[in-house]
């Protein structure tokens, strides 16, 4: 039975990915902080014939990562999806609590999870596959996004270094870097301001969580000798962080 771990599975890309990868002879391991959402997702996953294990914890806590993940042993696939953007201000106006949330989740949380899971993969000696969810912000910094962009630059660098670190263990490593995806991302960034969040996508047909999940499914379906190191996905109306054509 294939065992697949998806962090941040309560919404958006994580939720869509968990559903896309759920299949008979698969155990989906889903993590997140919102208990009720995890319970609902578990039901949907099991309706597709997969087993589902729910782990309700915060990746920002190294102690919780150890408590919940070390007993798992080896998993076949890790999708490092947990992440967020918080705030959109010039650097002199930024909220340090927002900065801490982004760095602790997007960078340190990814590292805590990966250290535990990759170690189990290496020790088992049977390979594995790790996919990190980055962003175009990982190579294209933009105004008002200094710390978020820095965190995704870190994910990009970590992904590349991780690929080299795990090469001899036969563990595949890839990164998915989307542009504009309509999820709860902007609502979280604007601290619950739904009207402001909706304005981000006005006049654009953005990508969806399901679109990203489809790309992840494709990456995982490739034969053993093929690895996608890095894939960038954009809406047709977006050419980069600064180039979006709105109707």
mmCIF file of N, CA and C in Angstrom, residues 3-87:
data_model
loop_
_atom_site.group_PDB
_atom_site.id
_atom_site.type_symbol
_atom_site.label_atom_id
_atom_site.label_comp_id
_atom_site.label_asym_id
_atom_site.label_seq_id
_atom_site.Cartn_x
_atom_site.Cartn_y
_atom_site.Cartn_z
ATOM 1 N N UNK A 3 1.818 4.997 0.803
ATOM 2 C CA UNK A 3 1.494 5.928 1.886
ATOM 3 C C UNK A 3 1.910 7.333 1.459
ATOM 4 N N UNK A 4 0.940 8.265 1.454
ATOM 5 C CA UNK A 4 1.163 9.625 0.974
ATOM 6 C C UNK A 4 0.807 10.609 2.084
ATOM 7 N N UNK A 5 1.748 11.471 2.415
ATOM 8 C CA UNK A 5 1.550 12.479 3.456
ATOM 9 C C UNK A 5 1.406 13.855 2.817
ATOM 10 N N UNK A 6 0.310 14.538 3.137
ATOM 11 C CA UNK A 6 0.056 15.892 2.636
ATOM 12 C C UNK A 6 -0.093 16.823 3.820
ATOM 13 N N UNK A 7 0.789 17.822 3.934
ATOM 14 C CA UNK A 7 0.654 18.803 5.014
ATOM 15 C C UNK A 7 -0.242 19.950 4.561
ATOM 16 N N UNK A 8 -0.879 20.585 5.539
ATOM 17 C CA UNK A 8 -1.763 21.699 5.205
ATOM 18 C C UNK A 8 -2.914 21.280 4.328
ATOM 19 N N UNK A 9 -3.580 20.189 4.704
ATOM 20 C CA UNK A 9 -4.596 19.589 3.832
ATOM 21 C C UNK A 9 -6.006 20.119 4.066
ATOM 22 N N UNK A 10 -6.159 21.118 4.911
ATOM 23 C CA UNK A 10 -7.515 21.552 5.245
ATOM 24 C C UNK A 10 -8.153 22.462 4.206
ATOM 25 N N UNK A 11 -7.373 22.974 3.263
ATOM 26 C CA UNK A 11 -7.954 23.870 2.256
ATOM 27 C C UNK A 11 -7.057 23.936 1.025
ATOM 28 N N UNK A 12 -7.578 24.574 -0.027
ATOM 29 C CA UNK A 12 -6.782 24.930 -1.190
ATOM 30 C C UNK A 12 -6.050 23.791 -1.862
ATOM 31 N N UNK A 13 -4.787 24.034 -2.160
ATOM 32 C CA UNK A 13 -3.970 23.065 -2.886
ATOM 33 C C UNK A 13 -3.821 21.771 -2.100
ATOM 34 N N UNK A 14 -3.623 21.857 -0.803
ATOM 35 C CA UNK A 14 -3.448 20.656 0.003
ATOM 36 C C UNK A 14 -4.667 19.755 -0.019
ATOM 37 N N UNK A 15 -5.838 20.364 0.140
ATOM 38 C CA UNK A 15 -7.075 19.588 0.134
ATOM 39 C C UNK A 15 -7.310 18.951 -1.236
ATOM 40 N N UNK A 16 -7.125 19.737 -2.287
ATOM 41 C CA UNK A 16 -7.326 19.225 -3.643
ATOM 42 C C UNK A 16 -6.351 18.099 -3.957
ATOM 43 N N UNK A 17 -5.131 18.223 -3.480
ATOM 44 C CA UNK A 17 -4.120 17.201 -3.741
ATOM 45 C C UNK A 17 -4.448 15.909 -3.013
ATOM 46 N N UNK A 18 -4.872 16.025 -1.761
ATOM 47 C CA UNK A 18 -5.235 14.832 -1.003
ATOM 48 C C UNK A 18 -6.365 14.070 -1.692
ATOM 49 N N UNK A 19 -7.333 14.795 -2.227
ATOM 50 C CA UNK A 19 -8.447 14.146 -2.920
ATOM 51 C C UNK A 19 -8.005 13.555 -4.265
ATOM 52 N N UNK A 20 -7.138 14.257 -4.971
ATOM 53 C CA UNK A 20 -6.688 13.775 -6.285
ATOM 54 C C UNK A 20 -5.851 12.512 -6.158
ATOM 55 N N UNK A 21 -5.079 12.400 -5.093
ATOM 56 C CA UNK A 21 -4.180 11.259 -4.935
ATOM 57 C C UNK A 21 -4.830 10.074 -4.223
ATOM 58 N N UNK A 22 -5.993 10.305 -3.632
ATOM 59 C CA UNK A 22 -6.685 9.222 -2.919
ATOM 60 C C UNK A 22 -7.165 8.159 -3.900
ATOM 61 N N UNK A 23 -6.842 6.918 -3.601
ATOM 62 C CA UNK A 23 -7.219 5.803 -4.473
ATOM 63 C C UNK A 23 -7.144 4.509 -3.663
ATOM 64 N N UNK A 24 -7.807 3.453 -4.135
ATOM 65 C CA UNK A 24 -7.655 2.165 -3.456
ATOM 66 C C UNK A 24 -6.178 1.773 -3.371
ATOM 67 N N UNK A 25 -5.836 1.037 -2.336
ATOM 68 C CA UNK A 25 -4.449 0.620 -2.083
ATOM 69 C C UNK A 25 -3.546 1.799 -1.748
ATOM 70 N N UNK A 26 -4.149 2.901 -1.274
ATOM 71 C CA UNK A 26 -3.388 4.074 -0.848
ATOM 72 C C UNK A 26 -3.826 4.482 0.549
ATOM 73 N N UNK A 27 -2.861 4.844 1.367
ATOM 74 C CA UNK A 27 -3.176 5.456 2.657
ATOM 75 C C UNK A 27 -2.801 6.931 2.583
ATOM 76 N N UNK A 28 -3.786 7.791 2.684
ATOM 77 C CA UNK A 28 -3.548 9.224 2.724
ATOM 78 C C UNK A 28 -3.365 9.641 4.179
ATOM 79 N N UNK A 29 -2.285 10.358 4.448
ATOM 80 C CA UNK A 29 -2.021 10.898 5.775
ATOM 81 C C UNK A 29 -2.138 12.401 5.650
ATOM 82 N N UNK A 30 -3.152 12.975 6.286
ATOM 83 C CA UNK A 30 -3.436 14.395 6.107
ATOM 84 C C UNK A 30 -3.202 15.144 7.414
ATOM 85 N N UNK A 31 -2.572 16.312 7.309
ATOM 86 C CA UNK A 31 -2.278 17.103 8.495
ATOM 87 C C UNK A 31 -2.866 18.500 8.364
ATOM 88 N N UNK A 32 -3.091 19.122 9.510
ATOM 89 C CA UNK A 32 -3.597 20.482 9.539
ATOM 90 C C UNK A 32 -4.007 20.839 10.954
ATOM 91 N N UNK A 33 -4.418 22.085 11.120
ATOM 92 C CA UNK A 33 -4.786 22.572 12.451
ATOM 93 C C UNK A 33 -6.294 22.609 12.672
ATOM 94 N N UNK A 34 -7.092 22.521 11.589
ATOM 95 C CA UNK A 34 -8.547 22.651 11.727
ATOM 96 C C UNK A 34 -9.193 21.270 11.750
ATOM 97 N N UNK A 35 -9.523 20.835 12.951
ATOM 98 C CA UNK A 35 -9.993 19.469 13.189
ATOM 99 C C UNK A 35 -11.226 19.122 12.370
ATOM 100 N N UNK A 36 -12.208 20.031 12.342
ATOM 101 C CA UNK A 36 -13.465 19.733 11.655
ATOM 102 C C UNK A 36 -13.242 19.524 10.164
ATOM 103 N N UNK A 37 -12.390 20.341 9.579
ATOM 104 C CA UNK A 37 -12.114 20.209 8.139
ATOM 105 C C UNK A 37 -11.385 18.903 7.844
ATOM 106 N N UNK A 38 -10.467 18.522 8.705
ATOM 107 C CA UNK A 38 -9.765 17.256 8.504
ATOM 108 C C UNK A 38 -10.740 16.083 8.567
ATOM 109 N N UNK A 39 -11.696 16.150 9.479
ATOM 110 C CA UNK A 39 -12.681 15.069 9.618
ATOM 111 C C UNK A 39 -13.537 14.950 8.355
ATOM 112 N N UNK A 40 -13.954 16.079 7.799
ATOM 113 C CA UNK A 40 -14.748 16.054 6.569
ATOM 114 C C UNK A 40 -13.928 15.518 5.394
ATOM 115 N N UNK A 41 -12.674 15.942 5.303
ATOM 116 C CA UNK A 41 -11.811 15.472 4.221
ATOM 117 C C UNK A 41 -11.566 13.971 4.339
ATOM 118 N N UNK A 42 -11.411 13.485 5.535
ATOM 119 C CA UNK A 42 -11.226 12.044 5.764
ATOM 120 C C UNK A 42 -12.391 11.255 5.172
ATOM 121 N N UNK A 43 -13.605 11.744 5.376
ATOM 122 C CA UNK A 43 -14.784 11.059 4.831
ATOM 123 C C UNK A 43 -14.743 11.026 3.303
ATOM 124 N N UNK A 44 -14.361 12.136 2.691
ATOM 125 C CA UNK A 44 -14.297 12.200 1.232
ATOM 126 C C UNK A 44 -13.206 11.275 0.686
ATOM 127 N N UNK A 45 -12.091 11.227 1.363
ATOM 128 C CA UNK A 45 -10.989 10.357 0.932
ATOM 129 C C UNK A 45 -11.400 8.895 1.027
ATOM 130 N N UNK A 46 -12.024 8.525 2.122
ATOM 131 C CA UNK A 46 -12.434 7.130 2.307
ATOM 132 C C UNK A 46 -13.524 6.734 1.327
ATOM 133 N N UNK A 47 -14.337 7.704 0.892
ATOM 134 C CA UNK A 47 -15.370 7.412 -0.107
ATOM 135 C C UNK A 47 -14.747 7.049 -1.449
ATOM 136 N N UNK A 48 -13.479 7.416 -1.650
ATOM 137 C CA UNK A 48 -12.775 7.070 -2.889
ATOM 138 C C UNK A 48 -12.022 5.753 -2.760
ATOM 139 N N UNK A 49 -12.206 5.064 -1.653
ATOM 140 C CA UNK A 49 -11.614 3.742 -1.481
ATOM 141 C C UNK A 49 -10.238 3.736 -0.846
ATOM 142 N N UNK A 50 -9.761 4.890 -0.412
ATOM 143 C CA UNK A 50 -8.443 4.966 0.221
ATOM 144 C C UNK A 50 -8.585 4.915 1.737
ATOM 145 N N UNK A 51 -7.514 4.501 2.395
ATOM 146 C CA UNK A 51 -7.448 4.650 3.840
ATOM 147 C C UNK A 51 -7.032 6.082 4.155
ATOM 148 N N UNK A 52 -7.362 6.552 5.352
ATOM 149 C CA UNK A 52 -6.997 7.917 5.708
ATOM 150 C C UNK A 52 -6.624 8.003 7.185
ATOM 151 N N UNK A 53 -5.479 8.603 7.435
ATOM 152 C CA UNK A 53 -5.007 8.867 8.795
ATOM 153 C C UNK A 53 -4.953 10.370 8.986
ATOM 154 N N UNK A 54 -5.603 10.857 10.019
ATOM 155 C CA UNK A 54 -5.661 12.290 10.314
ATOM 156 C C UNK A 54 -4.670 12.622 11.421
ATOM 157 N N UNK A 55 -3.827 13.630 11.177
ATOM 158 C CA UNK A 55 -2.882 14.105 12.180
ATOM 159 C C UNK A 55 -3.129 15.600 12.388
ATOM 160 N N UNK A 56 -3.677 15.926 13.543
ATOM 161 C CA UNK A 56 -4.073 17.305 13.841
ATOM 162 C C UNK A 56 -2.970 17.989 14.666
ATOM 163 N N UNK A 57 -2.073 18.712 13.959
ATOM 164 C CA UNK A 57 -0.993 19.409 14.649
ATOM 165 C C UNK A 57 -0.501 20.570 13.806
ATOM 166 N N UNK A 58 0.394 21.370 14.384
ATOM 167 C CA UNK A 58 0.918 22.579 13.754
ATOM 168 C C UNK A 58 2.370 22.341 13.343
ATOM 169 N N UNK A 59 2.664 22.441 12.050
ATOM 170 C CA UNK A 59 4.032 22.186 11.575
ATOM 171 C C UNK A 59 5.032 23.203 12.118
ATOM 172 N N UNK A 60 4.552 24.329 12.646
ATOM 173 C CA UNK A 60 5.468 25.325 13.211
ATOM 174 C C UNK A 60 6.112 24.849 14.506
ATOM 175 N N UNK A 61 5.546 23.822 15.108
ATOM 176 C CA UNK A 61 6.072 23.287 16.359
ATOM 177 C C UNK A 61 6.952 22.073 16.067
ATOM 178 N N UNK A 62 8.246 22.189 16.337
ATOM 179 C CA UNK A 62 9.130 21.047 16.133
ATOM 180 C C UNK A 62 8.736 19.881 17.027
ATOM 181 N N UNK A 63 8.322 20.178 18.264
ATOM 182 C CA UNK A 63 7.922 19.125 19.192
ATOM 183 C C UNK A 63 6.711 18.354 18.669
ATOM 184 N N UNK A 64 5.728 19.081 18.108
ATOM 185 C CA UNK A 64 4.538 18.416 17.578
ATOM 186 C C UNK A 64 4.888 17.613 16.331
ATOM 187 N N UNK A 65 5.771 18.144 15.491
ATOM 188 C CA UNK A 65 6.200 17.382 14.311
ATOM 189 C C UNK A 65 6.812 16.052 14.733
ATOM 190 N N UNK A 66 7.661 16.081 15.734
ATOM 191 C CA UNK A 66 8.281 14.847 16.213
ATOM 192 C C UNK A 66 7.242 13.900 16.804
ATOM 193 N N UNK A 67 6.341 14.453 17.599
ATOM 194 C CA UNK A 67 5.330 13.622 18.259
ATOM 195 C C UNK A 67 4.442 12.887 17.265
ATOM 196 N N UNK A 68 4.021 13.586 16.214
ATOM 197 C CA UNK A 68 3.056 13.007 15.283
ATOM 198 C C UNK A 68 3.699 12.275 14.107
ATOM 199 N N UNK A 69 4.875 12.697 13.696
ATOM 200 C CA UNK A 69 5.461 12.140 12.477
ATOM 201 C C UNK A 69 6.477 11.024 12.713
ATOM 202 N N UNK A 70 7.230 11.102 13.779
ATOM 203 C CA UNK A 70 8.248 10.064 14.001
ATOM 204 C C UNK A 70 7.649 8.659 14.125
ATOM 205 N N UNK A 71 6.473 8.489 14.762
ATOM 206 C CA UNK A 71 5.894 7.144 14.851
ATOM 207 C C UNK A 71 5.427 6.576 13.502
ATOM 208 N N UNK A 72 5.315 7.410 12.481
ATOM 209 C CA UNK A 72 4.812 6.934 11.186
ATOM 210 C C UNK A 72 5.763 5.948 10.522
ATOM 211 N N UNK A 73 7.071 6.138 10.724
ATOM 212 C CA UNK A 73 8.031 5.366 9.947
ATOM 213 C C UNK A 73 8.056 5.885 8.523
ATOM 214 N N UNK A 74 8.357 5.010 7.585
ATOM 215 C CA UNK A 74 8.517 5.447 6.203
ATOM 216 C C UNK A 74 7.187 5.709 5.519
ATOM 217 N N UNK A 75 7.127 6.808 4.768
ATOM 218 C CA UNK A 75 6.033 7.048 3.821
ATOM 219 C C UNK A 75 6.645 7.097 2.425
ATOM 220 N N UNK A 76 5.835 6.853 1.421
ATOM 221 C CA UNK A 76 6.331 6.828 0.041
ATOM 222 C C UNK A 76 6.441 8.214 -0.563
ATOM 223 N N UNK A 77 5.483 9.069 -0.219
ATOM 224 C CA UNK A 77 5.405 10.392 -0.841
ATOM 225 C C UNK A 77 5.122 11.435 0.232
ATOM 226 N N UNK A 78 5.860 12.537 0.181
ATOM 227 C CA UNK A 78 5.612 13.689 1.051
ATOM 228 C C UNK A 78 5.299 14.900 0.184
ATOM 229 N N UNK A 79 4.147 15.512 0.414
ATOM 230 C CA UNK A 79 3.784 16.761 -0.246
ATOM 231 C C UNK A 79 3.858 17.864 0.811
ATOM 232 N N UNK A 80 4.906 18.680 0.755
ATOM 233 C CA UNK A 80 5.081 19.798 1.689
ATOM 234 C C UNK A 80 4.263 20.982 1.181
ATOM 235 N N UNK A 81 3.015 21.037 1.614
ATOM 236 C CA UNK A 81 2.106 22.067 1.131
ATOM 237 C C UNK A 81 1.833 23.164 2.153
ATOM 238 N N UNK A 82 1.927 22.864 3.437
ATOM 239 C CA UNK A 82 1.565 23.841 4.473
ATOM 240 C C UNK A 82 2.331 25.145 4.275
ATOM 241 N N UNK A 83 1.605 26.251 4.201
ATOM 242 C CA UNK A 83 2.237 27.537 4.000
ATOM 243 C C UNK A 83 1.193 28.637 3.931
ATOM 244 N N UNK A 84 1.656 29.884 4.000
ATOM 245 C CA UNK A 84 0.728 31.005 3.970
ATOM 246 C C UNK A 84 1.463 32.298 3.647
ATOM 247 N N UNK A 85 0.665 33.286 3.247
ATOM 248 C CA UNK A 85 1.137 34.669 3.170
ATOM 249 C C UNK A 85 0.340 35.462 4.185
ATOM 250 N N UNK A 86 0.995 36.410 4.848
ATOM 251 C CA UNK A 86 0.315 37.241 5.846
ATOM 252 C C UNK A 86 0.767 38.683 5.671
ATOM 253 N N UNK A 87 -0.192 39.552 5.352
ATOM 254 C CA UNK A 87 0.122 40.958 5.179
ATOM 255 C C UNK A 87 0.640 41.290 3.788
#
